[in-house]
CSV table of C-alpha atoms in Angstrom, one decimal:
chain,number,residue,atom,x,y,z
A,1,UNK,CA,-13.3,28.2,-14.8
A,2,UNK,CA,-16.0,29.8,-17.2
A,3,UNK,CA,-19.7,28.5,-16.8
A,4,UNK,CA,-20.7,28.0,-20.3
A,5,UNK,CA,-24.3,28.4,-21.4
A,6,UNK,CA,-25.7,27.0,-24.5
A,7,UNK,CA,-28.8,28.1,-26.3
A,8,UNK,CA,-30.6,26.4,-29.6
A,9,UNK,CA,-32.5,28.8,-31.8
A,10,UNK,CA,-31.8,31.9,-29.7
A,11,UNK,CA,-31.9,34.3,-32.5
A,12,UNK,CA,-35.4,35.4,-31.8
A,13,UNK,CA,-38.1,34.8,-29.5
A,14,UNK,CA,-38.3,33.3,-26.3
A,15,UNK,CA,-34.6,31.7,-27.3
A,16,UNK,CA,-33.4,35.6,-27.6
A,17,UNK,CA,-35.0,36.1,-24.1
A,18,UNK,CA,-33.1,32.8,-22.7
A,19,UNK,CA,-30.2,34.6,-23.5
A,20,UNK,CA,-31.0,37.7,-22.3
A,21,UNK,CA,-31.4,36.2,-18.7
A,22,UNK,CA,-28.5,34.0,-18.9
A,23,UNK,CA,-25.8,36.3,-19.8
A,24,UNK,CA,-25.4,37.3,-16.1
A,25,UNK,CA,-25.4,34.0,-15.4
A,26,UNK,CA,-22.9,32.5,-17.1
A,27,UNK,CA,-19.6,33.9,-18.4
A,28,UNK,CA,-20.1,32.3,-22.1
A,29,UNK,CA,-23.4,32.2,-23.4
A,30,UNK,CA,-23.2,30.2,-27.3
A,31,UNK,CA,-26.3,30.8,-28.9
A,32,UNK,CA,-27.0,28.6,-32.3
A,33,UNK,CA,-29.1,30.2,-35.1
A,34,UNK,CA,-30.0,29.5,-38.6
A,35,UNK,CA,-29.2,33.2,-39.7
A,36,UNK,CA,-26.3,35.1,-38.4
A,37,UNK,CA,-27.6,37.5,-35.7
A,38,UNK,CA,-26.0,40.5,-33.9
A,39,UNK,CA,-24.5,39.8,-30.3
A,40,UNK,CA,-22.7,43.1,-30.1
A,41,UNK,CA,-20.0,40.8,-28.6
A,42,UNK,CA,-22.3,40.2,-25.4
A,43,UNK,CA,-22.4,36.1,-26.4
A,44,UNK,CA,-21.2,34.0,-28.9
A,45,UNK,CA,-23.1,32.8,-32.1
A,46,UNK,CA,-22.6,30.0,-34.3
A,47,UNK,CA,-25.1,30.9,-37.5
A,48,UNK,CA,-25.8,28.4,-40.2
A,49,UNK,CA,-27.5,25.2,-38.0
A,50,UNK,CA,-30.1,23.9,-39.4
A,51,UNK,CA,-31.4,21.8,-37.2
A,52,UNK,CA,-33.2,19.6,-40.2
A,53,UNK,CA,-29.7,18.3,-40.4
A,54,UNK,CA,-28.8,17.3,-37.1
A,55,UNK,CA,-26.1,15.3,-37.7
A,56,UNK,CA,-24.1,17.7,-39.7
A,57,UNK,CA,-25.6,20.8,-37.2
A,58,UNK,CA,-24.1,18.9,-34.5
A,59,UNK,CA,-20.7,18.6,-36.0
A,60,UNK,CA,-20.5,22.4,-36.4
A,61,UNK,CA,-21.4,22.9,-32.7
A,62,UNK,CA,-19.1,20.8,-31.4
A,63,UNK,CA,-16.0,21.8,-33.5
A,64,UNK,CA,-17.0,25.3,-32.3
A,65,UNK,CA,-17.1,24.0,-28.6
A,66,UNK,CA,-14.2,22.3,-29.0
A,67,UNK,CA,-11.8,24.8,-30.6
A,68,UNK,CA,-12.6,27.6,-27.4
A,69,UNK,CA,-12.1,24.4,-25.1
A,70,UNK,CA,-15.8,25.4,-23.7
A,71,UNK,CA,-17.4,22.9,-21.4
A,72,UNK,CA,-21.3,22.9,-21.2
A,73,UNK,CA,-22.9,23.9,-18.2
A,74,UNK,CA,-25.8,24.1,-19.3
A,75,UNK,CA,-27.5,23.1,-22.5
A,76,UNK,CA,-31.2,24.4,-23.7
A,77,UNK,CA,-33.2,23.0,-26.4
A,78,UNK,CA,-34.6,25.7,-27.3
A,79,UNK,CA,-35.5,25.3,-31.2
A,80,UNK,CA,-38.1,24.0,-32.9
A,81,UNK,CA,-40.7,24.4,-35.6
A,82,UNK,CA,-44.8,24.3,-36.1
A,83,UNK,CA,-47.0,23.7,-39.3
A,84,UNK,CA,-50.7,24.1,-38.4
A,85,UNK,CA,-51.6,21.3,-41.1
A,86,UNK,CA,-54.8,19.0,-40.1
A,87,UNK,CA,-56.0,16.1,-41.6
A,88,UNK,CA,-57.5,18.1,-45.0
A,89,UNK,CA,-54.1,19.7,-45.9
A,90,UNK,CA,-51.6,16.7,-43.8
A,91,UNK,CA,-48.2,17.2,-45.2
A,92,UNK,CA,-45.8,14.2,-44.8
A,93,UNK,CA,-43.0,16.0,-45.0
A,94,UNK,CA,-43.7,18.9,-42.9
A,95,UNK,CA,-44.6,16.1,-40.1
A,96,UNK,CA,-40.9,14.6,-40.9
A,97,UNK,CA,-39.2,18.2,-40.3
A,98,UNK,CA,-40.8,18.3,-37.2
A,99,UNK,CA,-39.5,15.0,-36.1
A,100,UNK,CA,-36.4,16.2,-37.1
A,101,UNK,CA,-36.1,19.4,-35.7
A,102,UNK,CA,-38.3,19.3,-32.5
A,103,UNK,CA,-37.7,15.3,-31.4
A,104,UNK,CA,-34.1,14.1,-33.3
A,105,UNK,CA,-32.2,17.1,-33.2
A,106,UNK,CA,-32.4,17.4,-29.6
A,107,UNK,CA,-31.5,13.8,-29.2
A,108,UNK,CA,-28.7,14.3,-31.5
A,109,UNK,CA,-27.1,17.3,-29.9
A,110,UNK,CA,-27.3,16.8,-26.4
A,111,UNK,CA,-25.9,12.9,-27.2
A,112,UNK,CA,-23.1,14.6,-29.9
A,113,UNK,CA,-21.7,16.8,-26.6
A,114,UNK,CA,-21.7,14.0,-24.5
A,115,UNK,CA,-19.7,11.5,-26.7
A,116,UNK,CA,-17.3,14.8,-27.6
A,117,UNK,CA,-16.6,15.1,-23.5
A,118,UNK,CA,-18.2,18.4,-23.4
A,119,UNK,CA,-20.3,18.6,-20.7
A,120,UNK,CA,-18.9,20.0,-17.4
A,121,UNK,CA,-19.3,18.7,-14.1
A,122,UNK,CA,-23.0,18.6,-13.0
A,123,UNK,CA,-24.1,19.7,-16.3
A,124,UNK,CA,-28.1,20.4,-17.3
A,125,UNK,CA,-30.2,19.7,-20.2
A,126,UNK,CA,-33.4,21.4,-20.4
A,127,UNK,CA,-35.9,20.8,-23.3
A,128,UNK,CA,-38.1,23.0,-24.4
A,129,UNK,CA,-41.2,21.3,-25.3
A,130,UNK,CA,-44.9,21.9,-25.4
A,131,UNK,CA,-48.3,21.4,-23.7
A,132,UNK,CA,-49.3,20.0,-26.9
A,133,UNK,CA,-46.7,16.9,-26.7
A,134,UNK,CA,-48.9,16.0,-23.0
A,135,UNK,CA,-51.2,13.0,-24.7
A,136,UNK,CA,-53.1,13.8,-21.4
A,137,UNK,CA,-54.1,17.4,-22.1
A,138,UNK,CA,-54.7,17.2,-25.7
A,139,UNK,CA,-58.0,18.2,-25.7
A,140,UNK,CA,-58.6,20.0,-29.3
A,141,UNK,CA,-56.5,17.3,-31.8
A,142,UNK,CA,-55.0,18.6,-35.2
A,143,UNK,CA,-51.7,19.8,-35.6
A,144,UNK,CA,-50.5,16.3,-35.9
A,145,UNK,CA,-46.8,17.4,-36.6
A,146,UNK,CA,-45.8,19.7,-34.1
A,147,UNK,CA,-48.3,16.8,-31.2
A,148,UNK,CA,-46.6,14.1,-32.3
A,149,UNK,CA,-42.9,15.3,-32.2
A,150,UNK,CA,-43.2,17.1,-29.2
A,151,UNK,CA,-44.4,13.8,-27.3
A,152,UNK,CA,-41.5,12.0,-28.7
A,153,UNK,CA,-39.1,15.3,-27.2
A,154,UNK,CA,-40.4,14.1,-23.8
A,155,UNK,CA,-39.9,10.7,-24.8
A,156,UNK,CA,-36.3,11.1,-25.7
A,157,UNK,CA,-35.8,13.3,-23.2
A,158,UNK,CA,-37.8,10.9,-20.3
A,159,UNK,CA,-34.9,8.0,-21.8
A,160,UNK,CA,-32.0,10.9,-21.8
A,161,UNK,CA,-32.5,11.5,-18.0
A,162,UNK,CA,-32.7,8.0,-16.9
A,163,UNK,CA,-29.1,7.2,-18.9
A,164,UNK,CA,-27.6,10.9,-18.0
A,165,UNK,CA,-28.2,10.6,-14.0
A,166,UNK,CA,-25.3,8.0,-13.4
A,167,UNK,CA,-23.1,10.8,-15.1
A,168,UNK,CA,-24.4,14.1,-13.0
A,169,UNK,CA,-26.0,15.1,-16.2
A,170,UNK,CA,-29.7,16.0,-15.3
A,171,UNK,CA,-32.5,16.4,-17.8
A,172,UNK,CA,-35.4,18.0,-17.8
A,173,UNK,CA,-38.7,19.1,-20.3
A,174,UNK,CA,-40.1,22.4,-19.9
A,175,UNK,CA,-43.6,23.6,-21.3
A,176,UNK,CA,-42.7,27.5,-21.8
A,177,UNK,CA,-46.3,28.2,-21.4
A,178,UNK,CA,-48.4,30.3,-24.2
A,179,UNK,CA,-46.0,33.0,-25.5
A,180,UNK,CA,-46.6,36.4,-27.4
A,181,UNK,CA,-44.2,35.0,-30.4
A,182,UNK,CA,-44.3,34.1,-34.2
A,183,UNK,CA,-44.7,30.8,-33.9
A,184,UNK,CA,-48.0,31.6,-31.8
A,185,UNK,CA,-48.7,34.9,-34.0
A,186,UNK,CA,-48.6,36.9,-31.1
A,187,UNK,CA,-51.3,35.3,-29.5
A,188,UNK,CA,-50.1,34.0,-26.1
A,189,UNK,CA,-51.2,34.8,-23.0
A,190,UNK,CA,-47.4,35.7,-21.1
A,191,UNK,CA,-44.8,37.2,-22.9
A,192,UNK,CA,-41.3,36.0,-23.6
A,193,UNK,CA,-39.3,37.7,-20.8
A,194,UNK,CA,-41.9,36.4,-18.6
A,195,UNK,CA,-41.6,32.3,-20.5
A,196,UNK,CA,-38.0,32.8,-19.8
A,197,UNK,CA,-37.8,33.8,-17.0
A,198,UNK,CA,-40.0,30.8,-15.3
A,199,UNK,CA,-38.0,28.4,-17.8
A,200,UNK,CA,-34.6,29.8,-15.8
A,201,UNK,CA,-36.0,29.4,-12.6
A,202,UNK,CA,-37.0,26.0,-13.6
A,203,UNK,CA,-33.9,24.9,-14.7
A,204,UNK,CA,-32.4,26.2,-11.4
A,205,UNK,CA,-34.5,23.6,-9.5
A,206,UNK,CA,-33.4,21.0,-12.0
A,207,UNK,CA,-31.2,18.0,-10.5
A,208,UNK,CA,-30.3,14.6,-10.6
A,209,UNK,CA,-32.8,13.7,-8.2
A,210,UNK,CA,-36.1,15.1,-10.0
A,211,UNK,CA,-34.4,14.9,-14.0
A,212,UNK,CA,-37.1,13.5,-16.6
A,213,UNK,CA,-40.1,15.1,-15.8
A,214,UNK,CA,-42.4,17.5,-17.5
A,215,UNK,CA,-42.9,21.3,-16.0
A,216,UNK,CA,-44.7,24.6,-16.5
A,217,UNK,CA,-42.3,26.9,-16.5
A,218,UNK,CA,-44.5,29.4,-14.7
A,219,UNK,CA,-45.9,27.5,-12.6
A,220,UNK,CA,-43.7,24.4,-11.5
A,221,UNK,CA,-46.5,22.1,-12.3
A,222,UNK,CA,-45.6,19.0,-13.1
A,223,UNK,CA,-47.8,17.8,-16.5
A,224,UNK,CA,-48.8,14.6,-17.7
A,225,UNK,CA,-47.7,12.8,-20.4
């Protein structure tokens, strides 16, 4: 039986690195992308999600699932997006899009596989989130969007863990540390084959047993909420 991989927003970045890694891994990897990317027929790609529509982004993922009778292995969240807006220049509906991308759509996906039957045996969820959804560590404030709806990942994926455990579905959140990417304009401190591979190894040590808690992927450091 194949061990299918599944990768949100792994057209660039430290999602292009996840996959990377995985594909010797796994014998499907499905990466999801807003744009249609080149896999040179080393993985799958389903382009056109847009993850600011969840509902209907999840629909086409499954439907692709479905069709190639893949069963999920494992499933990253890897997506997401950041606005740097403070309180002078606050945009509501930038904060919503982050909601919805970052917090819902994660929510929505990994529930949309599970009510589809598409999750194999012992299946994981990781969710990439962010030191700056820790209410604990927030030490410098602004960037109310991308705070707030990375503390309600956790949140959802805290709940996610606690209801997927009785199924042998375990969940985990994952801060991929400070990566050389465009979100961060290249200013991180690690770069992205280094984020993925501590994210990997994370995800490894992921299990029923310790699901719902909040990591470094570097370091294994459990962070507070």
């Amino acid at each position: 039986m194949s061990a299918v991989a599944l990768v949100t927003g792994g057209g660039r970045g430290i999602g292009l690195q996840l996959v990377n890694q995985l594909l010797p891994l796994y014998s499907e990897v499905v990466v999801t992308c807003r744009q249609r990317i080149e896999s040179n027929g080393k993985f799958h790609v389903i382009d056109g999600v847009d993850l600011s529509k969840p509902e209907s982004a999840s629909e086409r993922v499954v439907q692709y699932l479905t069709e190639r009778k893949f069963n999920v292995n494992l499933f990253v969240n890897n997506a997401g997006c950041l606005t740097r807006h403070g309180l002078d220049d606050l945009d509501v509906a930038m904060v919503s899009e982050q909601f919805t991308v970052n917090a819902l759509a994660p929510l929505i996906l990994t529930n949309a596989l599970l009510q589809s039957n598409l999750y194999a045996p012992n299946a994981k969820v990781a969710i990439i989130s962010s030191l700056r959804g820790s209410i604990a560590r927030n030490s410098s404030g602004g960037m109310y969007g991308y705070s707030m709806s990375k503390a309600a990942a956790n949140a959802a994926g805290k709940s996610l863990a606690i209801d997927l455990a009785p199924k042998g579905i375990a969940v985990g959140m994952i801060h991929p540390g400070y990566v050389q990417t465009d979100m961060t304009e290249g200013k991180g401190d690690i770069s992205t084959e280094v984020s993925a591979r501590g994210i990997i190894q994370r995800i490894q040590e992921l299990s029923t047993a310790n699901a719902g808690r909040f990591v470094d992927a570097v370091s294994g450091d459990e962070i507070p909420w």
